[in-house]
Amino acid sequence: MATRLVQINMKARDDSALGGFWAEALGWGVSSEGPGVTNLEPEGFVYPDPVAVCLDLIASPEPKTVKNRVHVDLATTSAAHQAEVVTRLKDLGATPADVGQGDVPWTVMADPEGNEFCVLDWHDPIRDTGPIASVVVDCADPRVMARFWGKAMDWTLHKVTDHNGVLRSAEGVGPYLQFLRTPDVKTVWNRVHLDLRPYPGDDLETEAARLRTLGATAIDLGQSDVPWTVLADPEGNEFCLLAPG
């Protein structure tokens, strides 16, 4: 049994407006499975496929109060492309952001609702990922996180050090998943989190139990009667285990 990362779940005050920003930023199509939900995926994409990690924006009245512990890094291919992407995103409503990054070759920005993201330095060796180069999770111990997530999913572990841990789909496509050591302490529930999905034919409860044996914990965010299971990884980052499919 195993799971795979299928989407990023982002809370939004206005899911439609924020979805419009990210659709333009990524060049993806927009749909909705119901009120208060905006779904983004590449044009022609057949879900789920590791070639892309989709983005679901979910309406939430609770305001953003702290730096997100999960963000995306956008890929660029040249110095000119990096500058072009930054300019285009500013025109769409993004703003420069200071998260204490200092003098770095990438550009830190925030979307119209303040969600941080990075436009990577084009010298970064990440290639052929699509517009999202990596999904980054802040953490205290990358080795612990890489160990848990490497066993939780069928993704391949590419690197693990005291500074970061990096995984990617076993098929070698789509974005990377990076666990990055930061000094920040988790204080509130994550407005941006990961959604995993077991494979067809697997059992949701059995898979949830397996994840708990690896170090996940069941948590209650007031989700009531829903067809998914809410868990937290060993550092308390919430994630959802969706129905197999």
mmCIF file of C-alpha atoms in Angstrom, residues 58 204-205 219-231 239-243:
data_model
loop_
_atom_site.group_PDB
_atom_site.id
_atom_site.type_symbol
_atom_site.label_atom_id
_atom_site.label_comp_id
_atom_site.label_asym_id
_atom_site.label_seq_id
_atom_site.Cartn_x
_atom_site.Cartn_y
_atom_site.Cartn_z
ATOM 1 C CA ILE A 58 -11.097 26.434 -0.439
ATOM 2 C CA LEU A 204 -8.880 4.367 3.220
ATOM 3 C CA GLU A 205 -9.036 3.213 6.834
ATOM 4 C CA ILE A 219 -6.632 15.300 14.319
ATOM 5 C CA ASP A 220 -9.985 17.034 14.467
ATOM 6 C CA LEU A 221 -10.318 20.369 12.704
ATOM 7 C CA GLY A 222 -14.100 20.284 12.906
ATOM 8 C CA GLN A 223 -14.337 18.417 9.611
ATOM 9 C CA SER A 224 -17.497 16.509 10.628
ATOM 10 C CA ASP A 225 -18.700 13.747 8.284
ATOM 11 C CA VAL A 226 -16.402 13.916 5.262
ATOM 12 C CA PRO A 227 -15.071 11.257 2.861
ATOM 13 C CA TRP A 228 -11.444 11.974 3.747
ATOM 14 C CA THR A 229 -9.290 11.569 6.846
ATOM 15 C CA VAL A 230 -7.374 14.441 8.434
ATOM 16 C CA LEU A 231 -3.970 13.553 9.860
ATOM 17 C CA PHE A 239 -2.667 16.778 5.643
ATOM 18 C CA CYS A 240 -5.693 15.051 4.175
ATOM 19 C CA LEU A 241 -5.899 11.440 3.079
ATOM 20 C CA LEU A 242 -8.487 11.400 0.309
ATOM 21 C CA ALA A 243 -10.597 8.485 -0.868
#
